C-alpha atoms as a printed R data frame, in Angstrom:
    type eleno elety resid chain resno      x      y       z
1   ATOM     1    CA   UNK     A     1 11.834 26.681 -51.613
2   ATOM     2    CA   UNK     A     2 13.186 29.786 -49.691
3   ATOM     3    CA   UNK     A     3 15.135 32.455 -51.868
4   ATOM     4    CA   UNK     A     4 17.237 35.225 -50.784
5   ATOM     5    CA   UNK     A     5 14.265 37.463 -49.599
6   ATOM     6    CA   UNK     A     6 13.007 34.905 -47.124
7   ATOM     7    CA   UNK     A     7 13.873 34.880 -43.528
8   ATOM     8    CA   UNK     A     8 16.228 32.511 -41.758
9   ATOM     9    CA   UNK     A     9 16.085 31.456 -38.010
10  ATOM    10    CA   UNK     A    10 19.458 30.611 -36.484
11  ATOM    11    CA   UNK     A    11 19.749 30.039 -32.751
12  ATOM    12    CA   UNK     A    12 16.927 32.374 -31.965
13  ATOM    13    CA   UNK     A    13 18.062 35.145 -34.220
14  ATOM    14    CA   UNK     A    14 15.895 35.968 -37.171
15  ATOM    15    CA   UNK     A    15 17.769 37.058 -40.398
16  ATOM    16    CA   UNK     A    16 15.145 39.086 -42.196
17  ATOM    17    CA   UNK     A    17 16.750 37.813 -45.499
18  ATOM    18    CA   UNK     A    18 19.558 35.694 -46.806
19  ATOM    19    CA   UNK     A    19 21.723 38.558 -48.051
20  ATOM    20    CA   UNK     A    20 25.066 39.002 -46.166
21  ATOM    21    CA   UNK     A    21 27.645 41.752 -46.509
22  ATOM    22    CA   UNK     A    22 30.890 39.894 -45.850
23  ATOM    23    CA   UNK     A    23 34.013 41.177 -44.012
24  ATOM    24    CA   UNK     A    24 36.040 43.555 -46.298
25  ATOM    25    CA   UNK     A    25 38.752 45.708 -45.064
26  ATOM    26    CA   UNK     A    26 38.137 49.282 -45.355
27  ATOM    27    CA   UNK     A    27 41.064 50.912 -43.887
28  ATOM    28    CA   UNK     A    28 38.755 53.535 -42.427
29  ATOM    29    CA   UNK     A    29 39.913 53.066 -38.778
30  ATOM    30    CA   UNK     A    30 42.584 55.225 -36.891
31  ATOM    31    CA   UNK     A    31 46.052 53.835 -36.645
32  ATOM    32    CA   UNK     A    32 45.193 52.879 -33.079
33  ATOM    33    CA   UNK     A    33 42.200 50.721 -34.539
34  ATOM    34    CA   UNK     A    34 39.418 53.038 -33.459
35  ATOM    35    CA   UNK     A    35 36.190 53.068 -35.552
36  ATOM    36    CA   UNK     A    36 35.891 56.566 -37.248
37  ATOM    37    CA   UNK     A    37 32.767 58.350 -38.137
38  ATOM    38    CA   UNK     A    38 33.594 57.435 -41.759
39  ATOM    39    CA   UNK     A    39 33.676 53.769 -40.842
40  ATOM    40    CA   UNK     A    40 30.308 53.931 -38.828
41  ATOM    41    CA   UNK     A    41 28.708 55.586 -41.926
42  ATOM    42    CA   UNK     A    42 30.297 53.063 -44.252
43  ATOM    43    CA   UNK     A    43 28.228 50.212 -42.429
44  ATOM    44    CA   UNK     A    44 25.102 52.383 -41.807
45  ATOM    45    CA   UNK     A    45 24.702 52.974 -45.575
46  ATOM    46    CA   UNK     A    46 24.922 49.367 -46.352
47  ATOM    47    CA   UNK     A    47 22.642 47.917 -43.560
48  ATOM    48    CA   UNK     A    48 19.214 49.138 -44.568
49  ATOM    49    CA   UNK     A    49 18.099 45.963 -46.326
50  ATOM    50    CA   UNK     A    50 20.828 43.497 -45.689
51  ATOM    51    CA   UNK     A    51 20.144 40.542 -43.497
52  ATOM    52    CA   UNK     A    52 23.612 40.319 -41.905
53  ATOM    53    CA   UNK     A    53 26.696 42.353 -41.905
54  ATOM    54    CA   UNK     A    54 29.940 40.835 -40.786
55  ATOM    55    CA   UNK     A    55 32.145 43.698 -39.944
56  ATOM    56    CA   UNK     A    56 35.664 43.704 -41.316
57  ATOM    57    CA   UNK     A    57 38.473 41.595 -39.930
58  ATOM    58    CA   UNK     A    58 39.638 43.259 -36.492
59  ATOM    59    CA   UNK     A    59 42.956 42.356 -35.033
60  ATOM    60    CA   UNK     A    60 42.878 40.621 -31.661
61  ATOM    61    CA   UNK     A    61 46.440 41.611 -30.766
62  ATOM    62    CA   UNK     A    62 48.808 44.195 -31.936
63  ATOM    63    CA   UNK     A    63 51.273 41.247 -33.094
64  ATOM    64    CA   UNK     A    64 48.547 40.087 -35.473
65  ATOM    65    CA   UNK     A    65 47.874 43.418 -37.141
66  ATOM    66    CA   UNK     A    66 47.983 43.300 -41.028
67  ATOM    67    CA   UNK     A    67 47.574 46.988 -42.116
68  ATOM    68    CA   UNK     A    68 47.995 50.519 -40.661
69  ATOM    69    CA   UNK     A    69 44.280 51.523 -40.536
70  ATOM    70    CA   UNK     A    70 42.777 48.091 -39.785
71  ATOM    71    CA   UNK     A    71 39.973 47.997 -37.213
72  ATOM    72    CA   UNK     A    72 41.115 46.818 -33.705
73  ATOM    73    CA   UNK     A    73 39.477 44.874 -31.093
74  ATOM    74    CA   UNK     A    74 42.533 44.301 -28.925
75  ATOM    75    CA   UNK     A    75 41.865 46.812 -26.210
76  ATOM    76    CA   UNK     A    76 39.009 47.615 -23.826
77  ATOM    77    CA   UNK     A    77 39.305 51.235 -24.916
78  ATOM    78    CA   UNK     A    78 37.965 50.388 -28.210
79  ATOM    79    CA   UNK     A    79 34.482 48.988 -27.046
80  ATOM    80    CA   UNK     A    80 32.943 52.377 -27.148
81  ATOM    81    CA   UNK     A    81 33.922 53.198 -30.781
82  ATOM    82    CA   UNK     A    82 32.955 49.342 -31.767
83  ATOM    83    CA   UNK     A    83 29.497 49.991 -30.024
84  ATOM    84    CA   UNK     A    84 28.751 52.686 -32.523
85  ATOM    85    CA   UNK     A    85 29.423 50.317 -35.519
86  ATOM    86    CA   UNK     A    86 27.038 47.525 -33.995
87  ATOM    87    CA   UNK     A    87 24.505 50.193 -33.037
88  ATOM    88    CA   UNK     A    88 23.921 51.763 -36.597
89  ATOM    89    CA   UNK     A    89 23.697 48.299 -38.175
90  ATOM    90    CA   UNK     A    90 21.193 46.876 -35.607
91  ATOM    91    CA   UNK     A    91 19.254 50.179 -35.578
92  ATOM    92    CA   UNK     A    92 18.486 49.420 -39.400
93  ATOM    93    CA   UNK     A    93 17.030 46.028 -38.523
94  ATOM    94    CA   UNK     A    94 20.216 44.324 -39.664
95  ATOM    95    CA   UNK     A    95 22.083 41.583 -37.698
96  ATOM    96    CA   UNK     A    96 25.689 42.508 -36.778
97  ATOM    97    CA   UNK     A    97 28.601 40.226 -36.318
98  ATOM    98    CA   UNK     A    98 32.365 41.169 -36.273
99  ATOM    99    CA   UNK     A    99 35.211 39.166 -37.409
100 ATOM   100    CA   UNK     A   100 38.152 38.359 -35.149
101 ATOM   101    CA   UNK     A   101 41.502 37.997 -36.928
102 ATOM   102    CA   UNK     A   102 45.191 37.443 -36.116
103 ATOM   103    CA   UNK     A   103 47.393 37.667 -39.329
104 ATOM   104    CA   UNK     A   104 50.129 35.451 -38.036
105 ATOM   105    CA   UNK     A   105 53.016 35.236 -40.444
106 ATOM   106    CA   UNK     A   106 51.249 37.866 -42.745
107 ATOM   107    CA   UNK     A   107 51.469 40.645 -40.093
108 ATOM   108    CA   UNK     A   108 53.269 43.639 -41.292
109 ATOM   109    CA   UNK     A   109 56.412 44.143 -39.127
110 ATOM   110    CA   UNK     A   110 56.435 47.949 -40.254
111 ATOM   111    CA   UNK     A   111 53.062 48.284 -38.570
112 ATOM   112    CA   UNK     A   112 53.431 45.893 -35.550
113 ATOM   113    CA   UNK     A   113 56.951 46.669 -34.708
114 ATOM   114    CA   UNK     A   114 57.707 43.057 -34.002
115 ATOM   115    CA   UNK     A   115 58.628 40.096 -36.256
116 ATOM   116    CA   UNK     A   116 55.522 38.054 -37.311
117 ATOM   117    CA   UNK     A   117 54.647 34.843 -35.486
118 ATOM   118    CA   UNK     A   118 53.375 31.785 -37.322
119 ATOM   119    CA   UNK     A   119 53.160 27.978 -36.883
120 ATOM   120    CA   UNK     A   120 56.599 27.459 -38.610
121 ATOM   121    CA   UNK     A   121 59.518 29.635 -39.648
122 ATOM   122    CA   UNK     A   122 58.570 29.402 -43.383
123 ATOM   123    CA   UNK     A   123 57.455 32.234 -45.767
124 ATOM   124    CA   UNK     A   124 53.680 32.768 -45.985
125 ATOM   125    CA   UNK     A   125 52.093 33.824 -49.245
126 ATOM   126    CA   UNK     A   126 51.349 37.610 -48.853
127 ATOM   127    CA   UNK     A   127 53.732 37.970 -46.082
128 ATOM   128    CA   UNK     A   128 56.529 40.386 -45.475
129 ATOM   129    CA   UNK     A   129 59.384 38.454 -43.918
130 ATOM   130    CA   UNK     A   130 59.950 34.978 -42.778
131 ATOM   131    CA   UNK     A   131 58.177 34.637 -39.363
132 ATOM   132    CA   UNK     A   132 59.236 33.100 -36.152
133 ATOM   133    CA   UNK     A   133 57.479 29.974 -34.945
134 ATOM   134    CA   UNK     A   134 55.012 30.192 -32.081
135 ATOM   135    CA   UNK     A   135 56.032 28.466 -28.783
136 ATOM   136    CA   UNK     A   136 53.364 26.730 -26.930
137 ATOM   137    CA   UNK     A   137 53.183 29.493 -24.399
138 ATOM   138    CA   UNK     A   138 52.458 31.997 -27.146
139 ATOM   139    CA   UNK     A   139 49.792 29.892 -28.589
140 ATOM   140    CA   UNK     A   140 48.029 30.066 -25.239
141 ATOM   141    CA   UNK     A   141 48.473 33.933 -25.276
142 ATOM   142    CA   UNK     A   142 46.931 33.993 -28.772
143 ATOM   143    CA   UNK     A   143 43.904 31.874 -27.935
144 ATOM   144    CA   UNK     A   144 43.325 34.125 -24.880
145 ATOM   145    CA   UNK     A   145 43.658 37.091 -27.338
146 ATOM   146    CA   UNK     A   146 40.648 35.736 -29.234
147 ATOM   147    CA   UNK     A   147 38.634 35.119 -26.101
148 ATOM   148    CA   UNK     A   148 39.143 38.615 -24.826
149 ATOM   149    CA   UNK     A   149 38.310 40.145 -28.209
150 ATOM   150    CA   UNK     A   150 35.013 38.224 -28.335
151 ATOM   151    CA   UNK     A   151 34.213 39.508 -24.898
152 ATOM   152    CA   UNK     A   152 34.832 43.048 -26.107
153 ATOM   153    CA   UNK     A   153 32.405 42.440 -29.203
154 ATOM   154    CA   UNK     A   154 29.682 41.303 -26.943
155 ATOM   155    CA   UNK     A   155 30.194 44.187 -24.584
156 ATOM   156    CA   UNK     A   156 29.997 46.359 -27.843
157 ATOM   157    CA   UNK     A   157 26.531 45.053 -28.604
158 ATOM   158    CA   UNK     A   158 27.327 42.733 -31.527
159 ATOM   159    CA   UNK     A   159 25.046 39.701 -32.170
160 ATOM   160    CA   UNK     A   160 27.893 37.453 -32.627
161 ATOM   161    CA   UNK     A   161 31.450 37.031 -33.771
162 ATOM   162    CA   UNK     A   162 33.167 35.241 -36.811
163 ATOM   163    CA   UNK     A   163 36.443 33.712 -36.253
164 ATOM   164    CA   UNK     A   164 38.695 34.104 -39.412
165 ATOM   165    CA   UNK     A   165 40.264 30.921 -40.532
166 ATOM   166    CA   UNK     A   166 40.877 31.613 -44.108
167 ATOM   167    CA   UNK     A   167 42.992 33.782 -46.702
168 ATOM   168    CA   UNK     A   168 46.298 32.788 -45.298
169 ATOM   169    CA   UNK     A   169 45.966 34.219 -41.808
170 ATOM   170    CA   UNK     A   170 46.933 32.573 -38.643
171 ATOM   171    CA   UNK     A   171 44.190 29.785 -38.277
172 ATOM   172    CA   UNK     A   172 44.535 28.948 -41.952
173 ATOM   173    CA   UNK     A   173 48.433 28.816 -41.504
174 ATOM   174    CA   UNK     A   174 47.962 26.213 -38.946
175 ATOM   175    CA   UNK     A   175 45.652 24.195 -41.203
176 ATOM   176    CA   UNK     A   176 47.862 24.237 -44.321
177 ATOM   177    CA   UNK     A   177 50.684 21.720 -44.746
178 ATOM   178    CA   UNK     A   178 52.359 24.508 -46.752
179 ATOM   179    CA   UNK     A   179 52.726 26.686 -43.745
180 ATOM   180    CA   UNK     A   180 52.640 24.387 -40.771
181 ATOM   181    CA   UNK     A   181 55.697 22.181 -40.644
182 ATOM   182    CA   UNK     A   182 55.622 21.755 -36.801
183 ATOM   183    CA   UNK     A   183 56.655 18.408 -35.321
184 ATOM   184    CA   UNK     A   184 54.614 18.724 -32.132
185 ATOM   185    CA   UNK     A   185 51.072 18.110 -31.317
186 ATOM   186    CA   UNK     A   186 49.992 21.202 -33.641
187 ATOM   187    CA   UNK     A   187 51.558 19.785 -36.780
188 ATOM   188    CA   UNK     A   188 51.790 16.836 -39.240
189 ATOM   189    CA   UNK     A   189 48.340 15.002 -39.301
190 ATOM   190    CA   UNK     A   190 45.081 16.807 -40.001
191 ATOM   191    CA   UNK     A   191 44.097 16.019 -36.478
192 ATOM   192    CA   UNK     A   192 47.000 17.890 -35.122
193 ATOM   193    CA   UNK     A   193 46.828 20.972 -37.801
194 ATOM   194    CA   UNK     A   194 43.048 21.268 -36.680
195 ATOM   195    CA   UNK     A   195 44.005 21.481 -33.088
196 ATOM   196    CA   UNK     A   196 44.747 25.221 -32.736
197 ATOM   197    CA   UNK     A   197 41.705 26.487 -34.722
198 ATOM   198    CA   UNK     A   198 39.336 24.203 -32.912
199 ATOM   199    CA   UNK     A   199 40.826 25.321 -29.513
200 ATOM   200    CA   UNK     A   200 40.240 28.958 -30.448
201 ATOM   201    CA   UNK     A   201 36.569 28.002 -31.417
202 ATOM   202    CA   UNK     A   202 36.088 25.932 -28.092
203 ATOM   203    CA   UNK     A   203 37.317 28.726 -25.878
204 ATOM   204    CA   UNK     A   204 35.359 31.547 -27.739
205 ATOM   205    CA   UNK     A   205 32.306 29.215 -27.505
206 ATOM   206    CA   UNK     A   206 32.359 29.204 -23.734
207 ATOM   207    CA   UNK     A   207 31.667 33.028 -23.891
208 ATOM   208    CA   UNK     A   208 29.219 33.356 -26.494
209 ATOM   209    CA   UNK     A   209 26.193 31.860 -24.664
210 ATOM   210    CA   UNK     A   210 23.217 32.788 -26.896
211 ATOM   211    CA   UNK     A   211 25.220 34.867 -29.222
212 ATOM   212    CA   UNK     A   212 26.094 33.731 -32.811
213 ATOM   213    CA   UNK     A   213 29.484 32.046 -33.563
214 ATOM   214    CA   UNK     A   214 30.500 31.956 -37.201
215 ATOM   215    CA   UNK     A   215 33.750 30.582 -38.821
216 ATOM   216    CA   UNK     A   216 35.292 31.710 -41.989
217 ATOM   217    CA   UNK     A   217 36.620 28.672 -43.510
218 ATOM   218    CA   UNK     A   218 39.314 28.589 -46.078
219 ATOM   219    CA   UNK     A   219 37.959 25.349 -47.571
220 ATOM   220    CA   UNK     A   220 40.924 24.897 -50.198
221 ATOM   221    CA   UNK     A   221 44.204 26.496 -50.340
222 ATOM   222    CA   UNK     A   222 44.021 26.221 -54.087
223 ATOM   223    CA   UNK     A   223 47.852 25.498 -54.228
224 ATOM   224    CA   UNK     A   224 49.547 22.142 -54.815
225 ATOM   225    CA   UNK     A   225 49.990 20.104 -51.593
226 ATOM   226    CA   UNK     A   226 47.943 22.467 -49.573
227 ATOM   227    CA   UNK     A   227 44.812 22.224 -47.401
228 ATOM   228    CA   UNK     A   228 42.007 20.650 -49.364
229 ATOM   229    CA   UNK     A   229 38.252 20.441 -49.531
230 ATOM   230    CA   UNK     A   230 38.338 16.899 -48.315
231 ATOM   231    CA   UNK     A   231 40.034 17.963 -45.327
232 ATOM   232    CA   UNK     A   232 37.918 21.025 -44.853
233 ATOM   233    CA   UNK     A   233 34.839 18.717 -44.859
234 ATOM   234    CA   UNK     A   234 36.345 16.820 -41.830
235 ATOM   235    CA   UNK     A   235 36.984 20.216 -40.255
236 ATOM   236    CA   UNK     A   236 33.590 21.513 -40.781
237 ATOM   237    CA   UNK     A   237 31.934 18.646 -38.886
238 ATOM   238    CA   UNK     A   238 34.338 19.061 -36.005
239 ATOM   239    CA   UNK     A   239 33.526 22.826 -36.106
240 ATOM   240    CA   UNK     A   240 29.892 22.177 -35.751
241 ATOM   241    CA   UNK     A   241 30.575 19.838 -32.943
242 ATOM   242    CA   UNK     A   242 32.227 22.490 -31.062
243 ATOM   243    CA   UNK     A   243 29.279 24.940 -31.280
244 ATOM   244    CA   UNK     A   244 29.813 27.000 -34.651
245 ATOM   245    CA   UNK     A   245 26.525 28.195 -35.784
246 ATOM   246    CA   UNK     A   246 27.140 29.306 -39.331
247 ATOM   247    CA   UNK     A   247 29.934 28.253 -41.832
248 ATOM   248    CA   UNK     A   248 31.148 31.003 -44.006
249 ATOM   249    CA   UNK     A   249 32.919 29.284 -46.857
250 ATOM   250    CA   UNK     A   250 35.894 30.914 -48.764
251 ATOM   251    CA   UNK     A   251 39.172 29.736 -50.069
252 ATOM   252    CA   UNK     A   252 42.729 30.734 -51.067
253 ATOM   253    CA   UNK     A   253 45.713 30.485 -48.929
254 ATOM   254    CA   UNK     A   254 47.090 33.363 -50.976
255 ATOM   255    CA   UNK     A   255 44.154 35.547 -50.623
256 ATOM   256    CA   UNK     A   256 40.281 35.754 -50.924
257 ATOM   257    CA   UNK     A   257 40.436 36.662 -54.842
258 ATOM   258    CA   UNK     A   258 42.462 33.912 -56.522
259 ATOM   259    CA   UNK     A   259 43.222 35.175 -60.163
260 ATOM   260    CA   UNK     A   260 42.424 32.043 -61.643
261 ATOM   261    CA   UNK     A   261 38.775 32.132 -60.444
262 ATOM   262    CA   UNK     A   262 38.079 35.913 -61.207
263 ATOM   263    CA   UNK     A   263 35.309 36.728 -63.783
264 ATOM   264    CA   UNK     A   264 32.990 33.893 -62.716
265 ATOM   265    CA   UNK     A   265 30.138 34.508 -60.235
266 ATOM   266    CA   UNK     A   266 30.042 32.415 -57.041
267 ATOM   267    CA   UNK     A   267 33.595 30.990 -57.438
268 ATOM   268    CA   UNK     A   268 33.564 29.545 -53.963
269 ATOM   269    CA   UNK     A   269 30.067 28.222 -54.081
270 ATOM   270    CA   UNK     A   270 31.170 24.685 -55.187
271 ATOM   271    CA   UNK     A   271 33.187 24.487 -52.058
272 ATOM   272    CA   UNK     A   272 30.178 25.810 -49.882
273 ATOM   273    CA   UNK     A   273 27.961 23.172 -51.442
274 ATOM   274    CA   UNK     A   274 30.418 20.430 -50.359
275 ATOM   275    CA   UNK     A   275 30.649 21.710 -46.888
276 ATOM   276    CA   UNK     A   276 26.708 21.971 -46.688
277 ATOM   277    CA   UNK     A   277 26.378 18.263 -47.698
278 ATOM   278    CA   UNK     A   278 28.339 17.100 -44.558
279 ATOM   279    CA   UNK     A   279 26.815 19.421 -41.924
280 ATOM   280    CA   UNK     A   280 23.518 20.699 -40.677
281 ATOM   281    CA   UNK     A   281 24.901 24.260 -39.968
282 ATOM   282    CA   UNK     A   282 23.737 27.041 -42.428
283 ATOM   283    CA   UNK     A   283 26.497 27.807 -45.081
284 ATOM   284    CA   UNK     A   284 27.295 31.126 -46.607
285 ATOM   285    CA   UNK     A   285 28.368 31.115 -50.338
286 ATOM   286    CA   UNK     A   286 30.584 33.825 -51.730
287 ATOM   287    CA   UNK     A   287 32.720 34.791 -54.508
288 ATOM   288    CA   UNK     A   288 32.170 37.714 -56.978
289 ATOM   289    CA   UNK     A   289 28.390 37.501 -56.760
290 ATOM   290    CA   UNK     A   290 26.542 40.523 -58.140
291 ATOM   291    CA   UNK     A   291 23.361 39.340 -59.904
292 ATOM   292    CA   UNK     A   292 20.357 39.097 -57.663
293 ATOM   293    CA   UNK     A   293 18.782 36.424 -59.738
294 ATOM   294    CA   UNK     A   294 22.035 34.104 -59.428
295 ATOM   295    CA   UNK     A   295 21.980 34.845 -55.634
296 ATOM   296    CA   UNK     A   296 18.328 33.894 -55.311
297 ATOM   297    CA   UNK     A   297 18.823 30.684 -57.608
298 ATOM   298    CA   UNK     A   298 21.567 29.226 -55.466
299 ATOM   299    CA   UNK     A   299 19.549 29.579 -52.419
300 ATOM   300    CA   UNK     A   300 16.390 28.135 -53.914
301 ATOM   301    CA   UNK     A   301 18.489 25.294 -55.292
302 ATOM   302    CA   UNK     A   302 19.607 24.666 -51.698
303 ATOM   303    CA   UNK     A   303 23.259 24.947 -52.830
304 ATOM   304    CA   UNK     A   304 23.949 27.540 -49.867
305 ATOM   305    CA   UNK     A   305 21.724 29.098 -47.280
306 ATOM   306    CA   UNK     A   306 22.924 32.660 -47.400
307 ATOM   307    CA   UNK     A   307 24.792 34.505 -50.027
308 ATOM   308    CA   UNK     A   308 27.524 37.096 -49.380
309 ATOM   309    CA   UNK     A   309 27.732 39.971 -51.714
310 ATOM   310    CA   UNK     A   310 30.964 41.874 -51.340
311 ATOM   311    CA   UNK     A   311 32.586 43.989 -54.082
312 ATOM   312    CA   UNK     A   312 29.123 44.816 -55.720
313 ATOM   313    CA   UNK     A   313 28.009 46.203 -52.305
314 ATOM   314    CA   UNK     A   314 31.138 48.273 -51.892
315 ATOM   315    CA   UNK     A   315 30.325 49.845 -55.268
316 ATOM   316    CA   UNK     A   316 26.709 50.223 -54.592
317 ATOM   317    CA   UNK     A   317 25.565 50.495 -50.780
318 ATOM   318    CA   UNK     A   318 22.029 50.073 -51.888
319 ATOM   319    CA   UNK     A   319 22.634 46.730 -53.662
320 ATOM   320    CA   UNK     A   320 20.472 44.686 -51.146
321 ATOM   321    CA   UNK     A   321 17.546 47.106 -51.338
322 ATOM   322    CA   UNK     A   322 17.625 47.182 -55.058
323 ATOM   323    CA   UNK     A   323 18.053 43.408 -55.289
324 ATOM   324    CA   UNK     A   324 15.006 42.616 -53.014
325 ATOM   325    CA   UNK     A   325 12.920 45.220 -54.927
326 ATOM   326    CA   UNK     A   326 13.869 43.605 -58.246
327 ATOM   327    CA   UNK     A   327 12.985 40.088 -57.053
328 ATOM   328    CA   UNK     A   328  9.752 41.404 -55.617
329 ATOM   329    CA   UNK     A   329  8.582 42.783 -59.044
330 ATOM   330    CA   UNK     A   330  9.404 39.518 -60.895
C-alpha cells in the first residue's frame, strides 16, 4: 500500500509525495493584498520536500475580505506578485495551488468599508455585524469574482485553485441551514442550498482546462441543526460530477479548530473517510496532524489519499523533509 512518501498521479500532475501544506492565513501581505518578500519566503522555506502547497485563502473581491493583511487575488495588478509565490514553490519541485475565498457574512466591515453580504440577514459565527442578504444580481457578481480570480491564478502560474467552502465563509454559509434562511431557489432544501457552491465550481471549471480544481469542504458544521456529514456526502458526489479533482475535507462552521476536537491528531480524518467512501476523487485528511508515522498510517490504511500538516509545518518549515527522512530510515 502507498504511504505518504509515495507519489500520486492526478489529472496528469505528479505529486512527488502525499504531504500537503494546507492554506493558513499568514497576514504577511500588504493591506492592498500584494504578496511581500516575507510571504514569498514563507512558502519557499516550506516547499523543499512537500508534495503540494495550497496557498492561503485569497480574497476574490474587496467585499469578501476578512483581515487587514490578507492575500488578495481580486485585481489584475496582483498577478505579478502572485507569480513570485507560485514560482518559488514550483521551483522547489512542489505543486502550487491557491485558495479562493469570499468571507461573506464574516467579512470585516472595518477592513472592507462595506456591510458584509451573506445568504441571509442573520449573524454568522465569527462575524462582526449582522450581514445584508445577497440579491440574485449580487450572487452573479460574486460568481464572476471567483471566475476572474481563478483566471488570475492561472496567469500567475499556479497549478490549480482550491475553492473555499468551509469554516463559515460564504459558500459554507449557503450550505448551512443555520446561516441560510432564504426562501428562493438558493435556500431551504439541500438541493437549493447546494446551488450556489455548485455554480461557483461549474463556472470556475470552465476555465481550468488541464489545471487542478480542489474544493475545501466543510463536511460538518459541528453545531446543532447545522450542515451534516450525510449532506456533505451528497454534495461531494455532485462536486466530482462538476469536475472537482480533489476534495480537501475540513469542518466547523465557527472555524477550522473546534475547541472540542483539539488535542487529538487527525480530528477531521473520520469525515474525510466518509467522503472517500462515496467518491472516486482523492481526498485530503487534516486536523492537528504532526506525527509522520500517524500520517503515513492513515494513507496506508486508505483512509485518505493525502495528508495536510498545518500548525506543525508553521512551527517547523522542514517538517516534510524530516518526516520523509525519518520514514526512509524505518
